[in-house]
């Protein structure tokens, strides 16, 4: 893009995305950003790439692309119990489409203000549409929530309802013009930042559900050297999902499909009342779906204790058919 690159950055990013808190000593425009991490805080950093046709449908509006890109990444901060601090953006676009750029930057600007996370740098290039964000968050030293803290007999919880985003994606596969709650849950994920912050110091482990509950809970079990036993009858399913799919399909989506960006976390049974208080205060549904065990892997059962199987185990980027 040569010299036009800097014109685009100035027009569509410097002017729209102007939120600059005190921790940003130097934002976009130099070789590096300069950030002042407060004393006694540790920095959480996560990078993710979203590619057209893989992480959002071809032809998605700039509004959808911007929302999914930033909010999916903010979900990682929520899982760590981190407060949003700053982010960088590497945007690759196929052409200089002024309308697309204006919509993208306007949406990003609104989210920057809502979640109070400044854009501090990045890159712009020409090529197939993809967005790479690096998000940073802070927490008092030693308080970040990790995957490796789950202990036998801890309860397993999830926020929100599961399977909705995958249900929306299936609807879009049948009809590109589909609308409704499930489609919105796919296009516009909500990072559970407030809930994650409130759970800090209370829970033993956490992860965000991006690749499916079984896969992501499996990561907690692996990191914690434990297993998990999930009661499928207790999975939180939305009315929209159960109205649109059979109960078996809805459960499969809730267990194995990704893109919900809800939180899965573990905690001792002794803090159950405190978790209920957090749920009420944040206005977020929190559901107890099982327990951590000393057997490796994730086991599925119904309320009667009978084993339940699921076709898929979760999303894998490099799955071999």
CSV table of C-alpha atoms in Angstrom, one decimal:
chain,number,residue,atom,x,y,z
A,1,UNK,CA,0.0,0.0,0.0
A,2,UNK,CA,3.1,2.2,0.2
A,3,UNK,CA,2.3,5.8,1.2
A,4,UNK,CA,-1.4,5.2,1.1
A,5,UNK,CA,-1.1,3.0,4.2
A,6,UNK,CA,-0.3,5.9,6.4
A,7,UNK,CA,-3.2,7.9,5.0
A,8,UNK,CA,-5.6,5.1,5.7
A,9,UNK,CA,-4.3,4.7,9.3
A,10,UNK,CA,-4.6,8.4,9.9
A,11,UNK,CA,-8.1,8.7,8.4
A,12,UNK,CA,-9.8,5.5,9.7
A,13,UNK,CA,-7.9,4.7,12.9
A,14,UNK,CA,-6.2,7.7,14.4
A,15,UNK,CA,-9.4,9.8,14.1
A,16,UNK,CA,-11.9,7.1,15.1
A,17,UNK,CA,-10.1,5.3,17.9
A,18,UNK,CA,-8.9,8.1,20.1
A,19,UNK,CA,-9.3,6.6,23.6
A,20,UNK,CA,-5.9,7.1,25.4
A,21,UNK,CA,-5.7,6.4,29.1
A,22,UNK,CA,-2.8,7.4,31.3
A,23,UNK,CA,-1.0,4.1,30.8
A,24,UNK,CA,-0.4,4.8,27.2
A,25,UNK,CA,2.8,6.9,27.1
A,26,UNK,CA,3.1,6.6,23.3
A,27,UNK,CA,0.4,5.2,21.0
A,28,UNK,CA,0.3,4.6,17.2
A,29,UNK,CA,2.7,6.5,15.0
A,30,UNK,CA,6.2,5.5,16.3
A,31,UNK,CA,8.2,2.3,15.9
A,32,UNK,CA,6.8,0.9,19.1
A,33,UNK,CA,4.1,1.8,21.6
A,34,UNK,CA,5.2,2.8,25.1
A,35,UNK,CA,3.0,1.5,27.9
A,36,UNK,CA,3.3,2.1,31.7
A,37,UNK,CA,2.3,-1.0,33.5
A,38,UNK,CA,1.2,0.0,37.1
A,39,UNK,CA,3.4,-1.2,39.9
A,40,UNK,CA,2.3,-4.4,41.5
A,41,UNK,CA,0.4,-5.5,38.3
A,42,UNK,CA,1.2,-8.5,36.0
A,43,UNK,CA,0.5,-8.3,32.3
A,44,UNK,CA,-1.6,-10.9,30.4
A,45,UNK,CA,-1.0,-11.0,26.6
A,46,UNK,CA,-2.9,-13.0,24.0
A,47,UNK,CA,-2.7,-13.1,20.2
A,48,UNK,CA,-5.3,-14.5,17.8
A,49,UNK,CA,-5.9,-14.3,14.1
A,50,UNK,CA,-9.3,-14.4,12.4
A,51,UNK,CA,-9.4,-15.3,8.7
A,52,UNK,CA,-12.3,-14.7,6.3
A,53,UNK,CA,-14.0,-18.0,5.4
A,54,UNK,CA,-12.6,-19.7,8.6
A,55,UNK,CA,-13.5,-17.5,11.5
A,56,UNK,CA,-16.3,-15.5,9.9
A,57,UNK,CA,-18.2,-16.1,6.6
A,58,UNK,CA,-17.1,-14.7,3.3
A,59,UNK,CA,-18.8,-11.3,2.7
A,60,UNK,CA,-19.4,-10.5,6.4
A,61,UNK,CA,-20.0,-6.9,7.0
A,62,UNK,CA,-17.2,-4.8,8.5
A,63,UNK,CA,-19.3,-4.3,11.6
A,64,UNK,CA,-19.4,-8.1,12.2
A,65,UNK,CA,-15.7,-8.6,11.4
A,66,UNK,CA,-14.7,-5.8,13.9
A,67,UNK,CA,-17.0,-7.1,16.7
A,68,UNK,CA,-16.0,-10.7,16.4
A,69,UNK,CA,-12.3,-9.9,16.1
A,70,UNK,CA,-12.0,-7.8,19.2
A,71,UNK,CA,-14.6,-9.5,21.5
A,72,UNK,CA,-13.3,-13.0,20.8
A,73,UNK,CA,-9.9,-11.8,21.9
A,74,UNK,CA,-11.2,-10.0,24.9
A,75,UNK,CA,-12.7,-13.3,26.0
A,76,UNK,CA,-9.2,-14.5,26.7
A,77,UNK,CA,-8.6,-11.7,29.1
A,78,UNK,CA,-11.9,-12.5,30.8
A,79,UNK,CA,-10.7,-16.1,31.4
A,80,UNK,CA,-7.6,-14.8,33.1
A,81,UNK,CA,-9.5,-12.4,35.3
A,82,UNK,CA,-7.6,-9.6,33.6
A,83,UNK,CA,-8.7,-6.0,33.3
A,84,UNK,CA,-8.4,-4.7,29.6
A,85,UNK,CA,-5.2,-2.7,29.2
A,86,UNK,CA,-4.3,-2.2,25.5
A,87,UNK,CA,-4.3,-4.0,22.1
A,88,UNK,CA,-2.6,-4.0,18.8
A,89,UNK,CA,-4.2,-4.7,15.4
A,90,UNK,CA,-2.7,-6.1,12.2
A,91,UNK,CA,-5.2,-5.7,9.5
A,92,UNK,CA,-4.9,-7.3,6.0
A,93,UNK,CA,-7.4,-6.2,3.5
A,94,UNK,CA,-7.8,-7.0,-0.2
A,95,UNK,CA,-8.5,-3.5,-1.3
A,96,UNK,CA,-8.8,0.1,-0.2
A,97,UNK,CA,-12.6,0.1,0.3
A,98,UNK,CA,-13.5,3.4,2.0
A,99,UNK,CA,-17.0,2.3,3.1
A,100,UNK,CA,-15.7,-1.0,4.6
A,101,UNK,CA,-12.9,0.8,6.4
A,102,UNK,CA,-15.2,3.5,7.8
A,103,UNK,CA,-17.6,0.9,9.2
A,104,UNK,CA,-14.8,-1.3,10.6
A,105,UNK,CA,-13.1,1.6,12.4
A,106,UNK,CA,-16.3,3.1,13.7
A,107,UNK,CA,-17.4,-0.3,15.2
A,108,UNK,CA,-13.9,-0.8,16.6
A,109,UNK,CA,-14.0,2.7,18.1
A,110,UNK,CA,-17.3,2.0,19.9
A,111,UNK,CA,-15.9,-1.2,21.4
A,112,UNK,CA,-12.7,0.6,22.4
A,113,UNK,CA,-14.8,3.0,24.4
A,114,UNK,CA,-17.1,0.4,25.8
A,115,UNK,CA,-14.4,-1.9,27.1
A,116,UNK,CA,-11.9,0.9,27.8
A,117,UNK,CA,-9.0,-0.7,25.9
A,118,UNK,CA,-6.9,1.6,23.7
A,119,UNK,CA,-5.5,0.7,20.3
A,120,UNK,CA,-1.7,1.3,20.7
A,121,UNK,CA,-0.3,0.1,17.4
A,122,UNK,CA,-0.3,-2.4,14.6
A,123,UNK,CA,0.1,-2.9,10.9
A,124,UNK,CA,-1.9,-2.5,7.6
A,125,UNK,CA,-1.3,-4.7,4.5
A,126,UNK,CA,-2.9,-5.8,1.3
A,127,UNK,CA,-4.0,-9.4,0.9
A,128,UNK,CA,-6.9,-11.9,1.8
A,129,UNK,CA,-8.9,-10.5,4.6
A,130,UNK,CA,-7.5,-11.4,8.0
A,131,UNK,CA,-7.3,-9.7,11.4
A,132,UNK,CA,-4.6,-10.3,14.0
A,133,UNK,CA,-5.1,-8.8,17.4
A,134,UNK,CA,-2.8,-8.9,20.5
A,135,UNK,CA,-4.7,-8.0,23.6
A,136,UNK,CA,-3.2,-7.1,26.9
A,137,UNK,CA,-4.7,-7.1,30.4
A,138,UNK,CA,-3.6,-6.5,33.9
A,139,UNK,CA,-4.2,-8.1,37.3
A,140,UNK,CA,-2.5,-7.7,40.7
A,141,UNK,CA,0.6,-9.9,40.8
A,142,UNK,CA,-0.2,-13.5,41.6
A,143,UNK,CA,-4.0,-13.2,41.1
A,144,UNK,CA,-4.4,-14.1,37.4
A,145,UNK,CA,-6.6,-17.2,36.9
A,146,UNK,CA,-4.8,-20.1,35.2
A,147,UNK,CA,-5.9,-23.4,33.6
A,148,UNK,CA,-3.7,-25.4,35.9
A,149,UNK,CA,-5.4,-24.9,39.3
A,150,UNK,CA,-8.3,-27.3,39.2
A,151,UNK,CA,-8.4,-29.8,42.1
A,152,UNK,CA,-10.3,-33.0,42.6
A,153,UNK,CA,-13.9,-32.4,43.9
A,154,UNK,CA,-14.0,-28.8,42.5
A,155,UNK,CA,-17.3,-28.0,40.9
A,156,UNK,CA,-17.3,-27.2,37.1
A,157,UNK,CA,-19.2,-24.1,36.0
A,158,UNK,CA,-20.0,-22.3,32.8
A,159,UNK,CA,-21.4,-18.9,32.1
A,160,UNK,CA,-24.3,-18.1,29.7
A,161,UNK,CA,-25.9,-20.7,27.4
A,162,UNK,CA,-23.8,-23.1,25.2
A,163,UNK,CA,-24.1,-24.1,21.6
A,164,UNK,CA,-25.9,-20.9,20.5
A,165,UNK,CA,-23.1,-19.6,18.2
A,166,UNK,CA,-22.7,-22.9,16.5
A,167,UNK,CA,-26.5,-23.1,16.0
A,168,UNK,CA,-26.4,-19.7,14.4
A,169,UNK,CA,-23.5,-20.8,12.1
A,170,UNK,CA,-25.5,-23.8,11.0
A,171,UNK,CA,-28.5,-21.6,10.2
A,172,UNK,CA,-26.2,-19.3,8.1
A,173,UNK,CA,-24.9,-22.4,6.3
A,174,UNK,CA,-28.5,-23.1,5.2
A,175,UNK,CA,-29.5,-19.5,4.6
A,176,UNK,CA,-26.9,-16.7,4.4
A,177,UNK,CA,-29.7,-14.2,5.2
A,178,UNK,CA,-30.7,-15.9,8.4
A,179,UNK,CA,-31.3,-13.7,11.5
A,180,UNK,CA,-32.3,-14.1,15.1
A,181,UNK,CA,-30.8,-14.8,18.5
A,182,UNK,CA,-28.5,-17.7,17.5
A,183,UNK,CA,-27.1,-15.8,14.5
A,184,UNK,CA,-26.5,-12.8,16.7
A,185,UNK,CA,-24.7,-15.0,19.3
A,186,UNK,CA,-22.3,-16.1,16.5
A,187,UNK,CA,-21.8,-12.6,14.9
A,188,UNK,CA,-21.6,-10.6,18.2
A,189,UNK,CA,-20.0,-12.6,21.1
A,190,UNK,CA,-20.0,-11.0,24.5
A,191,UNK,CA,-16.7,-11.2,26.5
A,192,UNK,CA,-17.5,-12.0,30.1
A,193,UNK,CA,-15.0,-9.5,31.5
A,194,UNK,CA,-17.0,-8.3,34.4
A,195,UNK,CA,-17.6,-11.9,35.5
A,196,UNK,CA,-14.0,-12.9,35.1
A,197,UNK,CA,-12.8,-9.9,37.2
A,198,UNK,CA,-15.3,-10.8,40.0
A,199,UNK,CA,-14.3,-14.4,40.1
A,200,UNK,CA,-10.6,-13.6,40.6
A,201,UNK,CA,-9.4,-14.9,43.9
A,202,UNK,CA,-12.4,-17.2,44.1
A,203,UNK,CA,-12.0,-19.8,41.4
A,204,UNK,CA,-9.3,-22.4,40.9
A,205,UNK,CA,-9.0,-22.4,37.1
A,206,UNK,CA,-10.7,-21.0,34.0
A,207,UNK,CA,-10.7,-21.0,30.2
A,208,UNK,CA,-12.9,-19.4,27.6
A,209,UNK,CA,-15.0,-21.7,25.4
A,210,UNK,CA,-13.8,-21.0,21.9
A,211,UNK,CA,-13.2,-24.6,20.6
A,212,UNK,CA,-16.1,-26.3,22.4
A,213,UNK,CA,-16.8,-27.2,26.0
A,214,UNK,CA,-15.2,-30.7,25.9
A,215,UNK,CA,-12.1,-29.5,24.2
A,216,UNK,CA,-11.6,-26.5,26.4
A,217,UNK,CA,-12.4,-28.2,29.6
A,218,UNK,CA,-10.0,-30.9,28.4
A,219,UNK,CA,-7.3,-28.2,28.4
A,220,UNK,CA,-8.0,-27.5,32.1
A,221,UNK,CA,-7.9,-31.2,32.9
A,222,UNK,CA,-4.6,-31.6,31.1
A,223,UNK,CA,-3.0,-28.5,32.7
A,224,UNK,CA,-4.3,-29.5,36.1
A,225,UNK,CA,-3.5,-33.3,35.8
A,226,UNK,CA,-7.2,-34.1,36.6
A,227,UNK,CA,-10.3,-35.3,34.9
A,228,UNK,CA,-13.9,-34.0,34.8
A,229,UNK,CA,-17.4,-35.6,35.0
A,230,UNK,CA,-20.1,-33.6,33.3
A,231,UNK,CA,-23.8,-34.1,33.7
A,232,UNK,CA,-25.2,-33.4,30.2
A,233,UNK,CA,-28.8,-32.8,31.6
A,234,UNK,CA,-27.5,-29.8,33.4
A,235,UNK,CA,-26.0,-28.0,30.4
A,236,UNK,CA,-27.5,-24.5,30.0
A,237,UNK,CA,-29.4,-24.5,26.6
A,238,UNK,CA,-31.2,-21.5,25.3
A,239,UNK,CA,-34.9,-21.7,24.2
A,240,UNK,CA,-33.8,-20.5,20.8
A,241,UNK,CA,-31.4,-23.5,20.4
A,242,UNK,CA,-33.8,-26.1,21.6
A,243,UNK,CA,-36.6,-24.7,19.4
A,244,UNK,CA,-34.3,-24.8,16.4
A,245,UNK,CA,-32.7,-28.2,16.9
A,246,UNK,CA,-33.5,-31.5,18.4
A,247,UNK,CA,-32.4,-32.0,22.1
A,248,UNK,CA,-29.6,-34.4,20.9
A,249,UNK,CA,-28.3,-31.9,18.4
A,250,UNK,CA,-28.5,-29.0,20.9
A,251,UNK,CA,-26.5,-31.0,23.4
A,252,UNK,CA,-23.9,-32.0,20.8
A,253,UNK,CA,-23.5,-28.3,19.8
A,254,UNK,CA,-23.2,-27.3,23.5
A,255,UNK,CA,-20.6,-29.9,24.2
A,256,UNK,CA,-18.4,-29.9,21.1
A,257,UNK,CA,-19.0,-26.7,19.0
A,258,UNK,CA,-17.0,-23.5,19.5
A,259,UNK,CA,-17.4,-19.8,19.2
A,260,UNK,CA,-19.6,-19.3,22.3
A,261,UNK,CA,-16.8,-17.4,24.1
A,262,UNK,CA,-18.4,-18.1,27.5
A,263,UNK,CA,-16.3,-19.0,30.5
A,264,UNK,CA,-15.7,-22.5,31.9
A,265,UNK,CA,-14.2,-22.4,35.4
A,266,UNK,CA,-13.7,-24.6,38.4
A,267,UNK,CA,-14.1,-23.7,42.1
A,268,UNK,CA,-14.4,-25.4,45.5
A,269,UNK,CA,-17.9,-26.3,46.5
A,270,UNK,CA,-17.5,-24.0,49.6
A,271,UNK,CA,-17.7,-20.8,47.4
A,272,UNK,CA,-20.9,-21.8,45.6
A,273,UNK,CA,-22.9,-19.0,47.3
A,274,UNK,CA,-20.3,-16.4,46.4
A,275,UNK,CA,-20.4,-17.5,42.8
A,276,UNK,CA,-24.2,-17.1,42.8
A,277,UNK,CA,-23.7,-13.6,44.1
A,278,UNK,CA,-21.3,-12.8,41.3
A,279,UNK,CA,-23.8,-14.2,38.8
A,280,UNK,CA,-26.6,-11.9,40.1
A,281,UNK,CA,-24.3,-8.8,40.3
A,282,UNK,CA,-23.0,-9.3,36.7
A,283,UNK,CA,-26.4,-10.3,35.2
A,284,UNK,CA,-24.8,-13.4,33.8
A,285,UNK,CA,-26.2,-17.0,34.1
A,286,UNK,CA,-23.7,-19.3,35.8
A,287,UNK,CA,-24.5,-23.0,35.9
A,288,UNK,CA,-22.9,-25.9,37.8
A,289,UNK,CA,-22.5,-28.7,35.3
A,290,UNK,CA,-20.3,-31.3,37.0
A,291,UNK,CA,-17.1,-31.9,39.0
A,292,UNK,CA,-13.4,-32.4,38.7
A,293,UNK,CA,-12.2,-36.0,39.2
A,294,UNK,CA,-8.9,-37.8,39.6
A,295,UNK,CA,-9.4,-39.7,36.3
A,296,UNK,CA,-8.0,-38.1,33.1
A,297,UNK,CA,-10.2,-36.8,30.4
A,298,UNK,CA,-13.8,-35.5,30.3
A,299,UNK,CA,-16.5,-38.0,31.0
A,300,UNK,CA,-20.2,-37.4,30.1
A,301,UNK,CA,-23.1,-38.8,32.0
A,302,UNK,CA,-26.8,-38.2,32.4
A,303,UNK,CA,-28.4,-37.6,35.8
A,304,UNK,CA,-28.9,-41.3,36.3
A,305,UNK,CA,-25.2,-41.8,35.8
A,306,UNK,CA,-25.4,-43.5,32.4
A,307,UNK,CA,-22.6,-42.8,30.0
A,308,UNK,CA,-23.3,-40.3,27.2
A,309,UNK,CA,-21.4,-40.1,23.9
A,310,UNK,CA,-20.9,-37.2,21.5
A,311,UNK,CA,-20.0,-37.3,17.9
A,312,UNK,CA,-17.4,-34.5,17.9
A,313,UNK,CA,-14.8,-33.6,20.5
A,314,UNK,CA,-14.4,-29.9,19.6
A,315,UNK,CA,-12.9,-27.7,16.9
A,316,UNK,CA,-9.3,-28.4,15.7
A,317,UNK,CA,-7.5,-26.1,13.3
A,318,UNK,CA,-5.4,-28.9,11.8
A,319,UNK,CA,-7.9,-31.8,12.0
A,320,UNK,CA,-7.1,-34.6,9.5
A,321,UNK,CA,-10.3,-36.0,8.0
